[in-house]
Short mmCIF file of C-alpha atoms and ligand atoms in Angstrom, two decimals:
data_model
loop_
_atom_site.label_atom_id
_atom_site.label_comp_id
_atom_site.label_asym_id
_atom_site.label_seq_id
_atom_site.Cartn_x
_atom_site.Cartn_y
_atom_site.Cartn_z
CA UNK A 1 74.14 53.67 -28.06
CA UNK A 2 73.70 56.06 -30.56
CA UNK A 3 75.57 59.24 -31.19
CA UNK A 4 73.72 62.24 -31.47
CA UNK A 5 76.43 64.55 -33.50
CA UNK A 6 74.82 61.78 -36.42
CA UNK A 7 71.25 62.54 -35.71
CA UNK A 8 70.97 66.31 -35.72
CA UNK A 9 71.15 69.19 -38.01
CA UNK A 10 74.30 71.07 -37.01
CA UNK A 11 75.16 74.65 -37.46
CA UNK A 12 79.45 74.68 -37.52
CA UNK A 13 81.20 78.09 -37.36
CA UNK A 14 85.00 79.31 -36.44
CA UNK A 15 85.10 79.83 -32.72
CA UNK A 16 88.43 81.96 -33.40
CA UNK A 17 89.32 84.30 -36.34
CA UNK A 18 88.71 82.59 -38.97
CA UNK A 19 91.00 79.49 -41.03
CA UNK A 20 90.13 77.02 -37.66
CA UNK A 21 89.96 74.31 -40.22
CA UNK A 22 86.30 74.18 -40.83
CA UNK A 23 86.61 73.23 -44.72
CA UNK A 24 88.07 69.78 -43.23
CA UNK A 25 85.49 69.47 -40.55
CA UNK A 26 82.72 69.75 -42.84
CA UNK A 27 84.51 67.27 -45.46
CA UNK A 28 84.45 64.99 -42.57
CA UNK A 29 80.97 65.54 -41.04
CA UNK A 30 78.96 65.37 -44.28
CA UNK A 31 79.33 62.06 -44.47
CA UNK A 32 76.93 61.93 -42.36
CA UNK A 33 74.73 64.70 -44.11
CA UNK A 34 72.34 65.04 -46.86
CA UNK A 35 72.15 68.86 -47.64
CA UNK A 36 75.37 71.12 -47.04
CA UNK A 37 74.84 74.72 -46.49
CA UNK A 38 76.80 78.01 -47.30
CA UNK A 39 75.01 80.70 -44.90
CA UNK A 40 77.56 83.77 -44.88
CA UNK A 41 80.32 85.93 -46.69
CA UNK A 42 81.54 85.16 -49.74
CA UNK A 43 84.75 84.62 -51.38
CA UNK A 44 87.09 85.93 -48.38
CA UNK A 45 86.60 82.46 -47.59
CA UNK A 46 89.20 79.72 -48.21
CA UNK A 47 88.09 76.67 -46.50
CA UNK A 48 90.31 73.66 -47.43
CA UNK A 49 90.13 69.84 -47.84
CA UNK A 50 93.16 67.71 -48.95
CA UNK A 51 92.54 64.04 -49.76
CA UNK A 52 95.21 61.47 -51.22
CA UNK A 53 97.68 64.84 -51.35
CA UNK A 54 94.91 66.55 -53.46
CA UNK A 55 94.29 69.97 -51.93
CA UNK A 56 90.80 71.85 -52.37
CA UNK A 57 89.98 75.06 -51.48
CA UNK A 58 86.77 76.25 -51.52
CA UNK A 59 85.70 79.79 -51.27
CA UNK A 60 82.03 79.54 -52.39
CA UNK A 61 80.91 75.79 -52.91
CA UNK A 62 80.43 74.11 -49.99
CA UNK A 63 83.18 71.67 -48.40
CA UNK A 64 80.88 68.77 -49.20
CA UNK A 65 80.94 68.64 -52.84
CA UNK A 66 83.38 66.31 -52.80
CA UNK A 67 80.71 63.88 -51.46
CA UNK A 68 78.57 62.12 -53.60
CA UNK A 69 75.15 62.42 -53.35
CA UNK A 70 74.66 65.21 -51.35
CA UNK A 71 72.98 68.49 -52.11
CA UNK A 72 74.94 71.74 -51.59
CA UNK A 73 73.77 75.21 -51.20
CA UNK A 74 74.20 78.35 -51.42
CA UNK A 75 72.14 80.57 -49.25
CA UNK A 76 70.34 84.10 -49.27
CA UNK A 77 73.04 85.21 -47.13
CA UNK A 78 75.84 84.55 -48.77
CA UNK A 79 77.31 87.49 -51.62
CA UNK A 80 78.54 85.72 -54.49
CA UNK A 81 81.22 86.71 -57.08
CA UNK A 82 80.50 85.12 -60.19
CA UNK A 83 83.55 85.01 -61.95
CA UNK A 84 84.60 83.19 -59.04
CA UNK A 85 81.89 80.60 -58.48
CA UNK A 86 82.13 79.69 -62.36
CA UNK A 87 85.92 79.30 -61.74
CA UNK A 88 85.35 76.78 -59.13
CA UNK A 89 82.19 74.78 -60.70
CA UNK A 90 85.14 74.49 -63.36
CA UNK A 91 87.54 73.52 -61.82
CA UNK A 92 85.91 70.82 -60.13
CA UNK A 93 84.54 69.46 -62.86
CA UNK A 94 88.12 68.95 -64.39
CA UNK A 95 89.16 67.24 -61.25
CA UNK A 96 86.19 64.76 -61.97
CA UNK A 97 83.65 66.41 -59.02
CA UNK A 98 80.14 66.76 -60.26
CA UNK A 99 78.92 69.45 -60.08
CA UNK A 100 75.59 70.19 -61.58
CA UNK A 101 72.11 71.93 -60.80
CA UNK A 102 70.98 68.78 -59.03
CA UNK A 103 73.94 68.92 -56.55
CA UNK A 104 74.54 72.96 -56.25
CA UNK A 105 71.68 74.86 -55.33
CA UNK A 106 72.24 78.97 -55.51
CA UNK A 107 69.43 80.84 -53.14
CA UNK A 108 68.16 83.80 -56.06
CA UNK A 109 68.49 85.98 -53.14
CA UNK A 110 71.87 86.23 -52.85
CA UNK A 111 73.50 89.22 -54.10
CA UNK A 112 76.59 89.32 -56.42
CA UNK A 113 79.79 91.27 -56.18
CA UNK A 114 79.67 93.27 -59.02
CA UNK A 115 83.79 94.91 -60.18
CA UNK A 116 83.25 98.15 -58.65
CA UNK A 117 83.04 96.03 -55.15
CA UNK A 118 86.48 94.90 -55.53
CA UNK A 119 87.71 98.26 -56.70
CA UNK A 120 85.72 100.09 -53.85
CA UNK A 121 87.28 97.51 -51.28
CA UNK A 122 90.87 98.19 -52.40
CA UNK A 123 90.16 101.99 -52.73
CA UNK A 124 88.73 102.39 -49.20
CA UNK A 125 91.14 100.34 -47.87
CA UNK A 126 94.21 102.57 -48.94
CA UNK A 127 92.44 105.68 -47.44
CA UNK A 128 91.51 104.52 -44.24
CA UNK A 129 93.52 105.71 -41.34
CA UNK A 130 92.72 101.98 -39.31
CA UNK A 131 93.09 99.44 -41.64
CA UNK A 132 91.61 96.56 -41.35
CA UNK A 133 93.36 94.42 -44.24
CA UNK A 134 89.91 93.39 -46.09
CA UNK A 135 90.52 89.99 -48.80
CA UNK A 136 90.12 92.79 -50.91
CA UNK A 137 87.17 90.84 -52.69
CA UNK A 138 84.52 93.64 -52.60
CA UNK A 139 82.61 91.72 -49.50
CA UNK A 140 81.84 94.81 -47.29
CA UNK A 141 80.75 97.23 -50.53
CA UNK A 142 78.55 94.40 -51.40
CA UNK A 143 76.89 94.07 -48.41
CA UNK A 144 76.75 97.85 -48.32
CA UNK A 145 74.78 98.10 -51.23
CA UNK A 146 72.38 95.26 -50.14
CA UNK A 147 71.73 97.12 -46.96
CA UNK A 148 71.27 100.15 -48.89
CA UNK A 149 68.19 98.33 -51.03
CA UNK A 150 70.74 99.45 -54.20
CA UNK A 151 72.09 95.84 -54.45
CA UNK A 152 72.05 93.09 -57.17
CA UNK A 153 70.29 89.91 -56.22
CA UNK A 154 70.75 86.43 -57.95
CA UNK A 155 67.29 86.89 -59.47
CA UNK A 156 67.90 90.36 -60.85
CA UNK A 157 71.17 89.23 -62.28
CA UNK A 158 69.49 86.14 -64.50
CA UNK A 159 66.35 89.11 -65.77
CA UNK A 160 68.36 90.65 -68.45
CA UNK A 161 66.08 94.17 -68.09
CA UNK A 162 66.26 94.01 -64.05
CA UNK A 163 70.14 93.74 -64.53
CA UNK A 164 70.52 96.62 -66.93
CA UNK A 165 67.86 99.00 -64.76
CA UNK A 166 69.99 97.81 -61.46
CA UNK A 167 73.48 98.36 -63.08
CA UNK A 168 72.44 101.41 -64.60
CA UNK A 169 71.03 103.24 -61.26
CA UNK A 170 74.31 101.81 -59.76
CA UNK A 171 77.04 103.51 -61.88
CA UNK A 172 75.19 106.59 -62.10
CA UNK A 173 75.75 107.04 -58.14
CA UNK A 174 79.19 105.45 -58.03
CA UNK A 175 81.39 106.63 -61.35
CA UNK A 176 80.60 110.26 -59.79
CA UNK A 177 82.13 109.02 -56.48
CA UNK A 178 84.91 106.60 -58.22
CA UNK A 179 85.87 110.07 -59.88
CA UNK A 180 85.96 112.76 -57.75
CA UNK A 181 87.30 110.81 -54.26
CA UNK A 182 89.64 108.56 -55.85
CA UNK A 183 90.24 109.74 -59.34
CA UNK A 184 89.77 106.70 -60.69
CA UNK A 185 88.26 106.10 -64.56
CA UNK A 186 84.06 105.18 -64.64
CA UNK A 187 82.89 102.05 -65.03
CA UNK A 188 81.56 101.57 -68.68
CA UNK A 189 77.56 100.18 -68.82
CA UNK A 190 78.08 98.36 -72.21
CA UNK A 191 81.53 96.67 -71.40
CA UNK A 192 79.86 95.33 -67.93
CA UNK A 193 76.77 94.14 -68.83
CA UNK A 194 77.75 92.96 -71.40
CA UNK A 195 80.29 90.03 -69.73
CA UNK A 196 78.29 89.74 -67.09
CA UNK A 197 74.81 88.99 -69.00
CA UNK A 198 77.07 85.64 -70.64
CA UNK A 199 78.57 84.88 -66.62
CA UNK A 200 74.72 85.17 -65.66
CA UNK A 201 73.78 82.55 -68.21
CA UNK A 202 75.94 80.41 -66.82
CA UNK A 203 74.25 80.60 -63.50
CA UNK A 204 70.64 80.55 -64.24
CA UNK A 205 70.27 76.48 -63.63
CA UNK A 206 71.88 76.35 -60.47
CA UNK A 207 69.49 79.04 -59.33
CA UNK A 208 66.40 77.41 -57.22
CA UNK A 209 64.17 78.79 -54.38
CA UNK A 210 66.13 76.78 -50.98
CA UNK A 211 63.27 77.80 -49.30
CA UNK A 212 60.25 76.24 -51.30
CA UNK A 213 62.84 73.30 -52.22
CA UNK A 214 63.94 72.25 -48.98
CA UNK A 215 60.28 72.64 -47.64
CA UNK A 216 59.45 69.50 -48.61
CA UNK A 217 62.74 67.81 -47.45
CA UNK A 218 62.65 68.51 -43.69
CA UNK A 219 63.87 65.13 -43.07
CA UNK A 220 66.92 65.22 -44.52
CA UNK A 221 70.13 66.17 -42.48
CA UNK A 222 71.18 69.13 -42.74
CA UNK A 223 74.99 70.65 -42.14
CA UNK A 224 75.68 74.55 -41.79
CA UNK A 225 79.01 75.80 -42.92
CA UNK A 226 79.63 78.79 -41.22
CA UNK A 227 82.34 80.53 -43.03
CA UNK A 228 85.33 83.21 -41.09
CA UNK A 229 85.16 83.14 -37.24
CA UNK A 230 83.37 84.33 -34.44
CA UNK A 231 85.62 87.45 -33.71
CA UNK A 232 85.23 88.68 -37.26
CA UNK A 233 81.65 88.42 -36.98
CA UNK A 234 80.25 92.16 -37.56
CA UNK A 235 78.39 92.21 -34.04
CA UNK A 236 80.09 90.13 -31.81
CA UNK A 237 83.78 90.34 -33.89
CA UNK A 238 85.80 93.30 -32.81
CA UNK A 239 84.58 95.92 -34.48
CA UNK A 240 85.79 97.52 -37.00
CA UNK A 241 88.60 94.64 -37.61
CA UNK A 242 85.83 92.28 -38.79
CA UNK A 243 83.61 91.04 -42.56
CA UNK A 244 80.50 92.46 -42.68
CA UNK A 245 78.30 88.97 -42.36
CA UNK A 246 77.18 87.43 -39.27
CA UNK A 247 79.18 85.07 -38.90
CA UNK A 248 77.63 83.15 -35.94
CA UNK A 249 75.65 80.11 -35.21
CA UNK A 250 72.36 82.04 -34.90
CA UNK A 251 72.48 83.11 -38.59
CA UNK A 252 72.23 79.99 -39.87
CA UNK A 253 69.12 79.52 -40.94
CA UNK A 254 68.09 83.39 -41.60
CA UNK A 255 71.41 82.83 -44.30
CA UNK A 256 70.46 79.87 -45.77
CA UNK A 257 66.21 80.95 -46.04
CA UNK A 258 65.21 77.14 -44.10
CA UNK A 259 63.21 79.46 -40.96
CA UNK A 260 61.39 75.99 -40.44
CA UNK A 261 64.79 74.01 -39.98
CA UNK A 262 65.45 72.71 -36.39
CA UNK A 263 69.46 73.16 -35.68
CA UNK A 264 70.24 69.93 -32.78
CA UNK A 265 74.08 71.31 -32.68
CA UNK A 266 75.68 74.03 -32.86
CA UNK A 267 79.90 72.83 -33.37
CA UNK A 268 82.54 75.35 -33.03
CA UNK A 269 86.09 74.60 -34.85
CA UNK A 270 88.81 75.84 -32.82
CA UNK A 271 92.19 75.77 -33.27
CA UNK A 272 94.85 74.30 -29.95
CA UNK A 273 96.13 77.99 -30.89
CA UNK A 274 95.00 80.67 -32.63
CA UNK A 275 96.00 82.52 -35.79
CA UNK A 276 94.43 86.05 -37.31
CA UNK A 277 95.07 87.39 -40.82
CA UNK A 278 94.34 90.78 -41.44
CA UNK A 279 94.43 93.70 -38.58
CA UNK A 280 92.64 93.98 -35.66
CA UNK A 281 94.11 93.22 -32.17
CA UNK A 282 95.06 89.88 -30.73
CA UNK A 283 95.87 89.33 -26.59
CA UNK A 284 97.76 86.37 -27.21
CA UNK A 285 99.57 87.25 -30.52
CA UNK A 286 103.74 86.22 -30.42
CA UNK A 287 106.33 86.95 -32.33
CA UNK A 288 110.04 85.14 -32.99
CA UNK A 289 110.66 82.30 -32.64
CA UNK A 290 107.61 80.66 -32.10
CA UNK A 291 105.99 82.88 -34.79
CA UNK A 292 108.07 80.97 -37.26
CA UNK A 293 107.56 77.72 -35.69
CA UNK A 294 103.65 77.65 -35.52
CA UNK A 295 104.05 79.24 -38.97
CA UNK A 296 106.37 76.71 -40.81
CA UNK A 297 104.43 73.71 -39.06
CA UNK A 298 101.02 74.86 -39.09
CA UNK A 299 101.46 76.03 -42.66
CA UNK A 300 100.07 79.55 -41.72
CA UNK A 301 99.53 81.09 -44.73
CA UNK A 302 96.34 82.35 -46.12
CA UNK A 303 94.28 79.65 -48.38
CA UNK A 304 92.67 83.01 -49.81
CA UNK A 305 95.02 85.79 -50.16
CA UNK A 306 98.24 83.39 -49.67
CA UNK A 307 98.86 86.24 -46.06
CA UNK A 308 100.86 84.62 -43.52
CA UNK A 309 98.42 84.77 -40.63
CA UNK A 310 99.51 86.02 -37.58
CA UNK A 311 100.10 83.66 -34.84
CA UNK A 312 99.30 83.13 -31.35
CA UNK A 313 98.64 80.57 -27.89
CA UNK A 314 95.14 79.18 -27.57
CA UNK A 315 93.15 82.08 -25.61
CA UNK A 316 90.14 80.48 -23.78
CA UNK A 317 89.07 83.44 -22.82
CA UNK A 318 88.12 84.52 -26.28
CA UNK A 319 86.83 80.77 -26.94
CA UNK A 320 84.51 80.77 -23.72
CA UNK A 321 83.02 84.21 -24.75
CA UNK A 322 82.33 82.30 -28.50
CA UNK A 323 81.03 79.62 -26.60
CA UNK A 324 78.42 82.14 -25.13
CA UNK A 325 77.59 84.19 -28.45
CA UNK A 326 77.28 80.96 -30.70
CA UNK A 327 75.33 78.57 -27.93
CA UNK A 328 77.93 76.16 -28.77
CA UNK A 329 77.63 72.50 -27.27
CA UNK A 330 80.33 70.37 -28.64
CA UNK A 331 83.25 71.11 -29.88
CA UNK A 332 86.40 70.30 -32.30
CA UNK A 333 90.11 71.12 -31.68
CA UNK A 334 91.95 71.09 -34.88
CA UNK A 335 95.68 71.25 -35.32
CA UNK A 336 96.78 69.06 -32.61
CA UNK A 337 99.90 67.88 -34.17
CA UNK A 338 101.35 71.19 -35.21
CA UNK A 339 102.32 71.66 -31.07
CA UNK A 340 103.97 68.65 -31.25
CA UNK A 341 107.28 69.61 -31.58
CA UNK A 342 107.08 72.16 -28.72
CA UNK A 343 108.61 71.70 -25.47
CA UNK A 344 106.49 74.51 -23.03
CA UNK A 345 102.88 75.18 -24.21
CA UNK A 346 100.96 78.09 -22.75
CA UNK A 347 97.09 78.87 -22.70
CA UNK A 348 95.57 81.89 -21.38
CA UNK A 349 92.95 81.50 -19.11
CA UNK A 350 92.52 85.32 -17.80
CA UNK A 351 92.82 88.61 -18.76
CA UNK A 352 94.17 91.49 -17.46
CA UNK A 353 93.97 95.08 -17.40
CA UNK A 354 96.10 98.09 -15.69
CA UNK A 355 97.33 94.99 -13.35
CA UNK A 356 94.12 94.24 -12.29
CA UNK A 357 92.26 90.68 -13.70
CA UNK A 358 89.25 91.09 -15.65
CA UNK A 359 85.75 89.70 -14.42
CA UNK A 360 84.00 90.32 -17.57
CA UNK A 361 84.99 90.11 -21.39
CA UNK A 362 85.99 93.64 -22.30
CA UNK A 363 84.86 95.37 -25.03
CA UNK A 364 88.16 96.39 -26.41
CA UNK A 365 90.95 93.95 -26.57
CA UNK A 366 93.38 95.76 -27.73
CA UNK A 367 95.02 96.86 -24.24
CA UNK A 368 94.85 93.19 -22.52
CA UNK A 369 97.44 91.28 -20.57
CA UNK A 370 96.82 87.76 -21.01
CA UNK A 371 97.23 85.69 -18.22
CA UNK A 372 98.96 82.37 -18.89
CA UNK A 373 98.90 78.53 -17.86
CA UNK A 374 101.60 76.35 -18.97
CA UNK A 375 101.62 72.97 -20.43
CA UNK A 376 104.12 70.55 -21.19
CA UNK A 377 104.11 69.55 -24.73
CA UNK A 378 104.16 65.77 -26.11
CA UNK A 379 106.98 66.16 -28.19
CA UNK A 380 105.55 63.65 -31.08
CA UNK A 381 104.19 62.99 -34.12
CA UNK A 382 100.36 62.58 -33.18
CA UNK A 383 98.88 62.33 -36.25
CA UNK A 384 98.14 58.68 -36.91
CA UNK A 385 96.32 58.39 -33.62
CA UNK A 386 93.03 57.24 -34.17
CA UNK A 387 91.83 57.33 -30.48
CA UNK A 388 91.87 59.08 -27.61
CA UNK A 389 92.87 56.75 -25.54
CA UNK A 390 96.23 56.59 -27.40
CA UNK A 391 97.13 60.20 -26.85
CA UNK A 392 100.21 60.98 -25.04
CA UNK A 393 99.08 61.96 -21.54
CA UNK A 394 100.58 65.56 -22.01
CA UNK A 395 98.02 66.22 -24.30
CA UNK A 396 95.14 64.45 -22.90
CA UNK A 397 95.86 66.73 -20.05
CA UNK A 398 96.15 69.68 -22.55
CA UNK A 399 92.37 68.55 -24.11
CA UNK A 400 90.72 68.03 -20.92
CA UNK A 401 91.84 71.10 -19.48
CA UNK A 402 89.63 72.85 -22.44
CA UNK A 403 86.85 70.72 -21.70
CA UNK A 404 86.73 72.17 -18.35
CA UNK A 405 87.65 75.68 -18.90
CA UNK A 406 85.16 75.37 -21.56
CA UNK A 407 82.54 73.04 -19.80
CA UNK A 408 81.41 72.14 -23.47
CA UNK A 409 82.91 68.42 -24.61
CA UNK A 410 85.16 68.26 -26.97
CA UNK A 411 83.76 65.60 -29.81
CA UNK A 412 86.26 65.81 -32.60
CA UNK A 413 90.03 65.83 -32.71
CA UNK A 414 91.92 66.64 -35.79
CA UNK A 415 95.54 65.53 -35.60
CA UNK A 416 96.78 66.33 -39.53
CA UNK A 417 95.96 67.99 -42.70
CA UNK A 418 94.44 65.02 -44.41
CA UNK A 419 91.11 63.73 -44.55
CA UNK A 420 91.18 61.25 -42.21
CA UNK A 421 93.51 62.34 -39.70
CA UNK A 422 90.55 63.29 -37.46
CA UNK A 423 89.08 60.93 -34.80
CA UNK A 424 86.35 61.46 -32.68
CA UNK A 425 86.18 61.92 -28.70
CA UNK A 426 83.29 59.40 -28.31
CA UNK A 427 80.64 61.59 -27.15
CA UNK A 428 77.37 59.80 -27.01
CA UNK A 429 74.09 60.96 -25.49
P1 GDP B 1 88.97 77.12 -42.76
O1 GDP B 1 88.90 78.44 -43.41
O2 GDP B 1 88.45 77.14 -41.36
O3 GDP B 1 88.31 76.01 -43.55
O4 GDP B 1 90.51 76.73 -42.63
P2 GDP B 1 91.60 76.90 -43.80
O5 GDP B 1 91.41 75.83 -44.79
O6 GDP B 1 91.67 78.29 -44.29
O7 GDP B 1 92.93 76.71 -42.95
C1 GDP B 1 93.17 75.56 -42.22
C2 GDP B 1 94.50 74.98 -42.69
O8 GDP B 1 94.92 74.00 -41.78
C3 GDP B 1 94.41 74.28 -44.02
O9 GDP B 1 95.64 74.40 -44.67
C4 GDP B 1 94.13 72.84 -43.64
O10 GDP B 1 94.61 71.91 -44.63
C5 GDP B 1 94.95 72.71 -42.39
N1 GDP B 1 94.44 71.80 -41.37
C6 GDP B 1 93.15 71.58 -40.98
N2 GDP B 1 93.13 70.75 -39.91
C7 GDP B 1 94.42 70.43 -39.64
C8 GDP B 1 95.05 69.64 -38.63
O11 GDP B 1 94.43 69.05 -37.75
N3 GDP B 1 96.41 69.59 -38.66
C9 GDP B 1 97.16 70.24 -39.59
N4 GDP B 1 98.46 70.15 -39.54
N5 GDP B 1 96.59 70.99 -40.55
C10 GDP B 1 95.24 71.10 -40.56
P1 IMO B 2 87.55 81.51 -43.59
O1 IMO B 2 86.12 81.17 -43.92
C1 IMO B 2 90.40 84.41 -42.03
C2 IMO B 2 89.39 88.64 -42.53
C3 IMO B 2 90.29 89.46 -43.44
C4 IMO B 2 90.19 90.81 -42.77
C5 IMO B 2 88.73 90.87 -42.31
C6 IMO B 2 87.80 91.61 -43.27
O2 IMO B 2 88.54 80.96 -44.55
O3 IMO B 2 87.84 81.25 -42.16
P2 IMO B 2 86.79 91.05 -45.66
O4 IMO B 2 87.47 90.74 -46.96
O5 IMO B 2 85.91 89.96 -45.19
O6 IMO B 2 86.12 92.37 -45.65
O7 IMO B 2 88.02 91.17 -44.60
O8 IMO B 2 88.31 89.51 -42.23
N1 IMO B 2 88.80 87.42 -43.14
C7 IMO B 2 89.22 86.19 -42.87
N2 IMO B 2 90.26 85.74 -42.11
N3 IMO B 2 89.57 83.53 -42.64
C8 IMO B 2 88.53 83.95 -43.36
O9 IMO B 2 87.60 83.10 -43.86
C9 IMO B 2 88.33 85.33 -43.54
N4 IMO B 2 87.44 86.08 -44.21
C10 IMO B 2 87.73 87.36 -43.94
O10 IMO B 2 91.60 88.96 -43.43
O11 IMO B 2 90.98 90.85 -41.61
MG1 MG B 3 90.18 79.75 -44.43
#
């Protein structure tokens, strides 16, 4: 019988808010991939991998570098900081990972973060009355200038003149705004281009056309990384507490440029809880004791900004509604183990409003009363389990539960941090 998570393209995104454990996932699935694909955001990303207690984090190059011979890419959609990329090609490559224009592709339409992003980001941030606790890595201004038609593209960044006539008309708008709102010292033309023109050399031969390229490899597999999570997506996120991408399923191949790509599954990483960095409400957000549990055993703590996230109980009816907005039809439930240790598990499978239980998703959810089931936790180590099968019935019974609430199967199971602690929940079709 063959499986058919092996035979499809497959578009995976975060089914919560973000740090679901996707950068694992995709280490996992690409194994049985031949092109890995970047689609969204940028460097507010941390997606990582740990193998033989070697930890990667990624926050540009795809999870499945690590693989050999595979082809990662970076698509049109993506906003790329190139300081930062350059950091991580290098740092790979003193780890002993390849990386080289045959096995990184960047899309020339991408556009870069240029330093008055990250300023802008910070700047903005302070002033706003609702915060919404950005990476601080100039993501939204970037994207703000690409919507604007003012941004700087891949390919304008590697044409020396293009650069200089797109910096140019960008600091004439902006110093007079840097000044005047924030009081803050103007950006310098000469000092700019000239350290970025040497980071732009660098990227020129990892810059290739994914759309022409992949053309002519339609047969290969491809794998989507969808970076953040569904409720930070700029649409269907809640708004304004969200990036500025589009973060779900259906942007998978306008982000990466491959129109002509058919997606066979679209995988959504959730975790048996849920954790949020950054502001923004949460129904099913706790605090105490459990806070520090979930914390200390789930390692909670930002792979990007180093944040503790905020922590909470597994809130189907935020996953059902990501279900819905991301067409999802299988599933993985990472971070299995970290309940281990718990006694009483609870899952919220309604919410509620002035007392009264909601029919439909709301379109705030800041003023929700979750409504909760309990479970009885397994009070073990599961992390060497390889099987379903071998699960302690508490949390078979925990699993199938989401199945059903979810009436999407669950296919993967991750149990631990490492590589292979991650079985799958023999789905076949
Ligand atoms: P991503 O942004 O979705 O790729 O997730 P992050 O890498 O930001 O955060 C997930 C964290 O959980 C990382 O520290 C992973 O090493 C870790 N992790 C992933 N899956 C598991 C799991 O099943 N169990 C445990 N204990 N840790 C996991
Ligand atoms: P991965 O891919 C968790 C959050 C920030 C903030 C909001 C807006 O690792 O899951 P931004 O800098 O994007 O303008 O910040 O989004 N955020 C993430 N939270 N994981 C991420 O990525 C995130 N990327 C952005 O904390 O609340
Ligand atoms: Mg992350």
């Amino acid at each position: 019988m063959t499986n058919c998570l092996d035979e499809m393209n497959t578009a995976l995104v975060g089914l919560q808010w973000g740090d679901e454990g996707k950068g694992k996932v995709i280490d996992y699935l690409c194994r049985n991939s031949d092109v890995i694909i970047r689609f969204q955001g940028g460097n507010n990303a941390g997606h990582t991998v740990i193998t033989g207690g070697k930890k990667f984090i990624f926050h540009l190059i795809p999870s499945g570098i690590l693989h050999k011979n595979k082809i990662c890419a970076i698509g049109q959609g993506v906003v790329i900081d190139p300081e930062v990329l350059l950091d991580e090609i290098n740092n790979l490559q003193k780890s002993g990972v390849s990386v080289t224009p045959l096995n990184l592709k960047i899309s020339p339409y991408s556009h870069i973060i240029m330093p008055y992003h990250r300023i802008i980001d910070s700047l903005r941030e302070q002033k706003r009355i609702e915060k919404i606790g950005t990476t601080k890595r100039g993501i939204g201004p970037c994207y703000k200038d690409k919507v604007s038609r003012c941004g700087i593209r891949v390919a304008d960044f590697i044409t020396p003149e293009k650069f200089a006539l797109k910096l140019k008309d960008n600091l004439r708008e902006k110093n007079p705004i840097f000044k005047e709102a924030y009081g803050q010292e103007e950006f310098k033309f000469k000092s700019i281009y000239t350290k970025y023109k040497k980071l732009a050399e660098k990227i020129k031969p990892f810059v290739c056309d994914l759309t022409e390229y992949f053309y002519q490899k339609q047969k290969k597999r491809f794998l989507f990384e969808g970076a953040q999570g569904t409720f930070l997506d700029i649409d269907a996120g809640t708004y304004p507490f969200v990036t500025s991408s589009s973060v779900t399923a259906a942007n998978a191949l306008l982000g990466s440029g491959l129109p002509y790509i058919r997606i066979g599954k679209n995988l959504g990483v959730a975790k048996a809880y849920t954790t949020r960095v950054g502001e923004g409400p949460f129904p099913t957000e706790i605090n105490g004791k459990y806070l520090e549990f979930l914390q200390k055993e789930g390692g909670e703590f930002g792979a990007t900004t180093g944040r503790p996230r905020r922590c909470g109980w597994l809130d189907l009816v935020l996953l059902r509604r990501a279900v819905k907005v991301n067409n999802i039809n299988s599933l993985v439930i990472t971070k299995l183990d970290v309940l281990g240790g718990l006694k009483k598990i609870k899952v919220c499978t309604a919410y509620k409003a002035k007392g009264k239980k909601l029919k439909t998703f709301p379109y705030y959810l800041d003023k929700i009363c979750p409504e909760y089931k309990e479970f009885s936790g397994w009070g073990q180590d599961v992390s060497k389990i390889k099987k379903f099968a071998k699960l302690p019935k508490t949390a078979k019974i925990y699993l199938n539960f989401i199945e059903k609430y979810l009436k999407v199967p669950i296919s993967f199971i991750s149990v631990g941090k490492e590589r292979e602690e991650i079985f799958r929940k023999e789905v076949t079709c």
